[in-house]
Coordinates of C-alpha atoms in Angstrom, one line a residue:
M1 CA 0.0 0.0 0.0
P2 CA 1.3 3.5 -0.9
K3 CA 2.5 5.8 1.9
S4 CA -0.2 8.3 1.1
Y5 CA -3.7 7.4 -0.1
I6 CA -7.4 8.5 0.2
F7 CA -10.0 6.1 1.6
S8 CA -13.8 6.8 1.4
S9 CA -16.7 5.3 3.3
E10 CA -20.4 6.0 3.2
S11 CA -23.4 5.8 5.5
V12 CA -27.1 6.0 4.8
G13 CA -30.0 7.4 6.8
E14 CA -33.0 5.5 8.3
G15 CA -35.2 6.6 5.5
H16 CA -33.0 5.1 2.8
P17 CA -35.1 2.4 1.1
D18 CA -32.7 -0.4 2.0
K19 CA -32.6 0.8 5.6
V20 CA -36.3 1.0 5.7
A21 CA -36.3 -2.7 4.8
D22 CA -33.6 -3.5 7.4
T23 CA -35.6 -1.6 10.1
I24 CA -38.8 -3.6 9.4
S25 CA -36.9 -6.9 9.4
D26 CA -35.2 -6.1 12.7
A27 CA -38.4 -4.9 14.2
V28 CA -40.0 -8.3 13.4
L29 CA -37.0 -10.1 14.9
D30 CA -37.2 -8.1 18.1
A31 CA -41.0 -8.7 18.4
C32 CA -40.4 -12.4 18.1
L33 CA -37.6 -12.5 20.7
A34 CA -39.6 -10.3 23.1
Q35 CA -42.1 -13.1 23.4
D36 CA -40.0 -16.2 22.6
K37 CA -36.3 -16.1 23.0
N38 CA -35.9 -19.3 21.0
S39 CA -37.6 -17.9 17.9
R40 CA -36.0 -18.8 14.6
V41 CA -36.2 -15.8 12.4
A42 CA -35.0 -15.0 8.9
C43 CA -37.1 -12.0 7.9
E44 CA -36.7 -10.3 4.5
T45 CA -38.5 -7.1 3.5
Y46 CA -39.1 -5.4 0.1
V47 CA -40.4 -1.9 -0.1
K48 CA -41.3 0.2 -3.2
S49 CA -43.8 3.0 -3.8
N50 CA -46.6 2.4 -1.3
I51 CA -45.9 -1.3 -0.8
A52 CA -44.1 -3.3 1.9
I53 CA -43.7 -7.0 1.4
V54 CA -42.5 -9.0 4.4
G55 CA -41.4 -12.6 3.8
G56 CA -38.9 -15.2 5.0
E57 CA -39.0 -18.1 7.4
I58 CA -40.1 -17.7 11.0
T59 CA -40.7 -20.4 13.6
T60 CA -41.9 -18.8 16.9
K61 CA -44.4 -19.1 19.7
A62 CA -44.9 -15.4 19.6
K63 CA -48.3 -14.0 18.6
L64 CA -47.7 -11.1 16.4
D65 CA -49.6 -8.5 14.3
Y66 CA -47.1 -8.2 11.5
V67 CA -49.0 -5.3 9.8
K68 CA -48.8 -3.2 13.0
I69 CA -45.1 -4.0 13.4
V70 CA -44.5 -2.8 9.8
R71 CA -46.5 0.4 10.2
D72 CA -44.9 1.2 13.6
A73 CA -41.4 0.8 12.1
I74 CA -42.2 3.1 9.2
R75 CA -43.7 5.6 11.6
G76 CA -40.6 5.5 13.7
I77 CA -38.5 6.3 10.7
G78 CA -40.6 9.4 9.9
Y79 CA -42.6 8.6 6.8
V80 CA -45.7 10.4 8.2
N81 CA -45.8 13.6 6.1
D82 CA -49.0 14.3 4.1
D83 CA -47.1 14.2 0.8
D84 CA -45.4 10.9 1.5
V85 CA -46.4 8.2 -1.1
F86 CA -44.8 5.7 1.3
H87 CA -46.7 6.6 4.4
A88 CA -46.9 4.6 7.7
D89 CA -50.7 4.6 7.8
K90 CA -51.3 4.2 4.0
V91 CA -48.8 1.6 2.9
F92 CA -50.1 -1.7 1.6
V93 CA -48.5 -4.5 3.7
M94 CA -48.2 -8.1 2.2
N95 CA -47.2 -10.9 4.6
I96 CA -45.7 -14.0 2.9
I97 CA -43.8 -15.4 6.0
T98 CA -43.6 -19.2 6.3
A99 CA -42.0 -21.6 8.9
Q100 CA -38.3 -22.4 9.0
S101 CA -37.4 -25.5 6.9
P102 CA -37.1 -28.6 9.0
D103 CA -34.0 -29.5 6.9
I104 CA -32.3 -26.4 8.3
A105 CA -33.7 -26.8 11.8
Q106 CA -32.2 -30.3 12.1
G107 CA -28.8 -29.0 11.4
V108 CA -29.0 -26.1 13.9
D109 CA -30.9 -27.8 16.8
A110 CA -28.7 -29.1 19.6
K111 CA -28.2 -32.8 19.3
K112 CA -26.0 -35.4 20.9
A113 CA -23.2 -36.4 18.7
E114 CA -21.8 -39.9 18.8
G115 CA -19.4 -40.2 21.7
K116 CA -20.5 -36.9 23.3
K117 CA -22.3 -36.6 26.6
T118 CA -24.0 -33.3 25.9
A119 CA -25.8 -31.8 22.9
E120 CA -24.2 -29.0 20.9
Q121 CA -25.9 -26.4 18.7
G122 CA -24.7 -26.4 15.1
A123 CA -24.1 -23.4 12.9
G124 CA -27.2 -22.2 11.0
D125 CA -25.4 -22.1 7.7
Q126 CA -22.0 -22.5 6.1
G127 CA -20.1 -19.3 5.4
L128 CA -17.2 -17.0 6.5
M129 CA -17.3 -14.0 8.8
F130 CA -14.9 -11.2 9.6
G131 CA -14.4 -9.0 12.5
Y132 CA -12.2 -5.8 12.5
A133 CA -10.9 -3.1 14.8
C134 CA -8.2 -0.4 14.6
N135 CA -7.0 2.4 16.8
E136 CA -7.9 5.3 14.5
T137 CA -10.9 6.4 16.6
P138 CA -12.0 6.1 20.3
E139 CA -14.5 3.5 19.1
L140 CA -11.6 1.5 17.6
M141 CA -13.3 1.7 14.2
P142 CA -12.0 3.0 10.9
A143 CA -12.2 6.8 10.7
P144 CA -14.0 7.2 7.4
V145 CA -17.1 5.1 8.3
M146 CA -17.3 6.5 11.8
Y147 CA -17.3 10.1 10.5
A148 CA -19.9 9.2 7.9
H149 CA -22.1 7.7 10.6
R150 CA -21.8 10.7 12.8
L151 CA -23.1 12.9 10.0
G152 CA -26.1 10.7 9.2
S153 CA -27.0 10.2 12.9
E154 CA -26.9 13.9 13.6
L155 CA -29.2 14.7 10.5
T156 CA -31.7 12.2 11.9
K157 CA -31.5 13.6 15.4
I158 CA -32.2 17.1 14.2
R159 CA -35.0 16.0 11.9
K160 CA -36.8 14.0 14.6
A161 CA -36.4 16.9 17.1
G162 CA -38.5 19.0 14.7
K163 CA -37.2 22.3 16.0
A164 CA -34.7 23.2 13.2
A165 CA -34.5 22.5 9.5
K166 CA -38.2 21.4 9.3
W167 CA -37.7 20.8 5.6
L168 CA -35.6 17.7 6.4
R169 CA -37.0 14.3 5.2
P170 CA -36.0 10.8 6.1
D171 CA -33.9 9.7 3.2
A172 CA -30.2 10.7 3.3
K173 CA -26.7 9.5 2.5
S174 CA -23.3 10.7 3.7
Q175 CA -19.7 10.0 2.6
V176 CA -16.3 11.0 3.9
S177 CA -13.0 10.7 2.2
V178 CA -9.9 10.6 4.4
E179 CA -6.3 11.0 3.4
Y180 CA -3.9 8.5 5.1
V181 CA -0.1 9.2 5.5
D182 CA 1.9 6.2 6.6
G183 CA -1.3 4.5 7.6
I184 CA -2.5 7.3 9.8
P185 CA -5.6 9.4 9.0
T186 CA -4.4 13.0 8.7
R187 CA -7.1 15.1 7.0
I188 CA -10.6 14.9 5.5
V189 CA -10.4 15.5 1.7
N190 CA -14.1 15.8 1.0
V191 CA -17.5 15.3 2.5
V192 CA -20.7 14.4 0.6
I193 CA -24.2 14.8 2.1
S194 CA -27.3 14.1 0.1
T195 CA -30.5 14.7 2.1
Q196 CA -34.1 14.5 1.1
H197 CA -36.0 17.7 1.7
A198 CA -39.4 19.3 1.3
E199 CA -40.4 21.1 -1.8
G200 CA -39.6 24.8 -2.0
V201 CA -36.5 25.0 0.2
K202 CA -33.5 26.8 -1.4
H203 CA -30.4 24.8 -2.1
S204 CA -28.3 27.5 -0.5
E205 CA -30.1 27.0 2.8
I206 CA -29.6 23.2 2.7
E207 CA -25.9 23.7 1.9
K208 CA -25.3 26.2 4.7
F209 CA -27.2 24.0 7.2
C210 CA -25.3 20.8 6.3
I211 CA -21.9 22.5 6.4
E212 CA -22.3 24.7 9.5
Q213 CA -24.7 22.6 11.7
I214 CA -23.7 19.1 10.7
I215 CA -20.2 18.8 9.2
K216 CA -18.4 21.4 11.2
K217 CA -20.0 20.3 14.5
Q218 CA -19.6 16.5 14.0
L219 CA -16.2 16.0 12.4
P220 CA -12.8 16.6 14.1
K221 CA -11.8 20.2 13.6
N222 CA -8.2 19.3 13.1
M223 CA -9.2 17.0 10.2
L224 CA -11.0 19.7 8.3
T225 CA -8.8 22.1 6.3
K226 CA -9.2 25.0 4.0
D227 CA -9.0 22.6 1.1
T228 CA -11.7 20.2 2.3
E229 CA -14.4 20.0 -0.3
F230 CA -18.1 20.0 0.7
L231 CA -20.6 18.5 -1.8
I232 CA -24.1 19.0 -0.5
N233 CA -27.0 17.6 -2.6
P234 CA -24.8 17.6 -5.7
T235 CA -27.8 17.0 -8.1
G236 CA -29.4 20.2 -6.7
K237 CA -32.7 18.7 -5.7
F238 CA -33.8 15.7 -3.6
V239 CA -37.5 15.9 -3.0
V240 CA -38.5 12.4 -4.2
G241 CA -36.8 9.9 -1.9
G242 CA -37.3 6.7 0.1
P243 CA -39.2 3.8 -1.3
Q244 CA -41.1 6.3 -3.6
G245 CA -37.9 7.0 -5.4
D246 CA -36.1 3.6 -5.2
T247 CA -36.6 0.0 -4.2
G248 CA -35.4 -1.2 -0.8
L249 CA -34.4 -4.7 0.2
T250 CA -33.1 -6.2 3.5
G251 CA -29.4 -6.8 3.6
R252 CA -28.1 -4.5 0.8
K253 CA -26.1 -2.2 3.0
I254 CA -23.6 -4.7 4.4
I255 CA -20.6 -2.5 4.0
V256 CA -22.4 0.4 5.7
D257 CA -23.3 -2.0 8.5
T258 CA -19.7 -3.1 9.1
Y259 CA -16.5 -1.2 8.5
G260 CA -17.1 1.0 5.4
G261 CA -15.0 -1.3 3.2
M262 CA -11.9 -1.0 5.4
G263 CA -12.3 -4.6 6.8
R264 CA -13.2 -7.5 4.6
H265 CA -16.7 -8.9 4.5
G266 CA -17.9 -12.5 4.2
G267 CA -21.1 -11.5 2.3
G268 CA -23.8 -12.4 4.8
A269 CA -26.3 -9.7 5.8
F270 CA -27.4 -9.1 9.4
S271 CA -30.9 -7.6 9.7
G272 CA -33.9 -9.9 10.3
K273 CA -31.7 -12.8 11.4
D274 CA -31.8 -14.4 14.9
P275 CA -28.5 -15.3 16.4
S276 CA -28.6 -19.0 15.4
K277 CA -27.6 -17.5 12.0
V278 CA -23.8 -17.2 12.2
D279 CA -23.9 -14.5 9.4
R280 CA -24.9 -12.2 12.3
S281 CA -23.8 -13.7 15.6
A282 CA -20.3 -14.7 14.4
A283 CA -19.7 -11.3 12.8
Y284 CA -20.5 -9.8 16.2
M285 CA -18.1 -12.3 17.7
G286 CA -15.4 -11.3 15.3
R287 CA -15.8 -7.7 16.2
W288 CA -15.6 -8.6 19.9
V289 CA -12.4 -10.5 19.4
A290 CA -10.7 -8.0 17.1
K291 CA -11.7 -5.0 19.4
N292 CA -10.2 -6.7 22.5
V293 CA -7.0 -7.5 20.6
V294 CA -6.5 -3.9 19.7
A295 CA -7.7 -2.6 23.1
A296 CA -5.2 -4.9 24.8
G297 CA -2.4 -3.2 22.9
L298 CA -1.5 -6.4 21.0
A299 CA -1.9 -4.7 17.6
D300 CA -2.9 -1.4 16.0
R301 CA -5.2 -3.2 13.5
C302 CA -6.7 -6.6 13.8
E303 CA -8.9 -8.6 11.5
V304 CA -10.4 -12.0 12.5
Q305 CA -11.9 -14.5 10.0
F306 CA -13.6 -17.7 10.8
A307 CA -15.8 -20.1 8.8
Y308 CA -18.5 -22.7 9.5
A309 CA -20.3 -25.7 8.0
I310 CA -24.0 -25.9 8.6
G311 CA -25.0 -28.1 11.5
H312 CA -21.3 -28.3 12.8
P313 CA -20.6 -26.9 16.2
N314 CA -17.0 -25.9 15.7
P315 CA -15.6 -23.4 13.1
V316 CA -13.7 -25.0 10.3
S317 CA -11.1 -22.3 10.4
V318 CA -9.9 -19.4 12.5
H319 CA -7.5 -16.8 11.2
V320 CA -6.1 -13.5 12.7
D321 CA -4.3 -10.8 10.7
T322 CA -2.7 -7.8 12.3
F323 CA -1.3 -6.3 9.0
G324 CA 2.2 -6.0 10.5
T325 CA 1.0 -3.8 13.4
N326 CA 1.4 -6.6 16.0
K327 CA 3.3 -5.9 19.2
K328 CA 3.7 -9.6 19.9
S329 CA 4.1 -12.4 17.5
E330 CA 1.0 -13.2 15.5
D331 CA 1.4 -16.9 16.5
S332 CA 1.1 -15.9 20.1
I333 CA -1.8 -13.6 19.4
I334 CA -3.7 -16.4 17.6
A335 CA -2.9 -18.8 20.4
A336 CA -4.2 -16.3 22.9
V337 CA -7.4 -15.7 20.9
N338 CA -8.2 -19.4 20.7
K339 CA -7.5 -19.8 24.4
V340 CA -9.7 -16.9 25.6
F341 CA -12.6 -17.2 23.1
S342 CA -14.9 -20.0 22.0
F343 CA -16.2 -19.8 18.5
K344 CA -19.0 -22.4 18.9
P345 CA -22.3 -20.9 17.9
A346 CA -24.0 -21.8 21.3
D347 CA -21.1 -20.2 23.2
I348 CA -21.2 -17.1 21.1
V349 CA -25.0 -16.7 21.8
K350 CA -24.3 -17.3 25.6
H351 CA -21.3 -15.1 26.0
L352 CA -22.7 -12.2 24.1
N353 CA -26.2 -12.7 25.5
L354 CA -27.8 -12.5 22.1
L355 CA -31.3 -14.0 22.8
R356 CA -32.8 -10.6 23.6
P357 CA -34.8 -8.0 21.6
I358 CA -31.8 -5.7 21.0
Y359 CA -31.4 -5.7 17.3
S360 CA -33.4 -2.6 16.4
K361 CA -30.5 -0.7 18.1
T362 CA -28.1 -2.1 15.6
T363 CA -30.0 -1.4 12.3
N364 CA -28.9 2.1 11.6
Y365 CA -25.5 3.9 11.5
G366 CA -23.5 0.7 11.8
H367 CA -23.6 -2.5 13.9
F368 CA -20.2 -1.7 15.4
G369 CA -18.7 1.3 17.2
K370 CA -21.7 2.2 19.3
N371 CA -21.6 2.9 23.0
D372 CA -24.5 0.9 24.3
K373 CA -24.4 -1.7 27.1
D374 CA -26.9 -4.0 25.2
L375 CA -24.4 -4.3 22.3
T376 CA -22.1 -6.7 24.2
W377 CA -19.7 -7.2 21.3
E378 CA -18.4 -3.7 21.9
T379 CA -17.1 -4.5 25.4
T380 CA -13.4 -4.8 26.0
D381 CA -13.8 -7.2 29.0
K382 CA -11.3 -9.7 27.6
V383 CA -8.3 -7.4 27.5
A384 CA -6.7 -8.7 30.7
A385 CA -7.2 -12.3 29.7
L386 CA -5.6 -11.8 26.3
Q387 CA -2.6 -9.9 27.8
K388 CA -2.1 -12.8 30.3
A389 CA -2.5 -15.5 27.6
V390 CA 0.0 -13.9 25.2
K391 CA 3.5 -15.3 25.6

């Protein structure tokens, strides 16, 4: 990698069509877990114009009003304006949910293996998952994606408060480009914000608001320079947005959800999936491991990869990469990781306490880097154990 380079990451607002779909899917998951912690949920949502289609496979004892869950989720996002085609109270909701396939269930359900005294839960699918952490920000996340999330989150906070910029509407995107010198983020090269707005507001008002009230208040002052370029609603107008303007599907913002492209991704989406699906739970596990390695001072950057076979209780591989930033030998770090952490699906669920209705907290502005006690994969409670285990 060159000594100097620019890296960009994006974030999207709650009203982005794909995030609308993610929000609905996670709302369904939380509703299931609130009544039945052993629910098996794989909920997919499609939104377009004035239609929301909810499908997938769910096996649960919970008694749910899916139409109400969908409408409440849309209302929480903010699609309640009189001119919204996609409106919480007017959207047509189609439910095509079925039960989980018994062929999948038999691979996941805990069973006694030959020669074993206890039953073990298998992985819900094959696949590979990554976790990542670095010391660029206090959250131990890559700077570009954390900065992009800050912008989007603040836009939403102001919009929902309803006291300023009343022309703001739910759909929005942000993007931040950061220059790195010798691997260290040094300055912000440009910032892009595209926000949906009401008809009639002047572009100059939108531009001034986004630069003065969002960008300059949310991004580090020492990273903004006289040469930083601000691109606000570059097309000039963004009135038609959300599902009216574009189609939304669950699971299409996996890079926004993770590390903004800085860390690798195994391809599996998160939203709408209960923790028996290792696409979600193991990715959270990977973040927990990588964050603790960096927090322990064992490396400046850490990426963890592991893979599973459906129905099998142990990962088929575990790999740790510190990109040459390790303070101890990588062999000793890998040995410490395997000693301190268990990657069995049942252990992941237990250690991270994942059978709770917490997933709507993860849907927007990244599943990682948030300061919330319910998001247990962000704790650094294994630092001492890792430091002790490294030789």
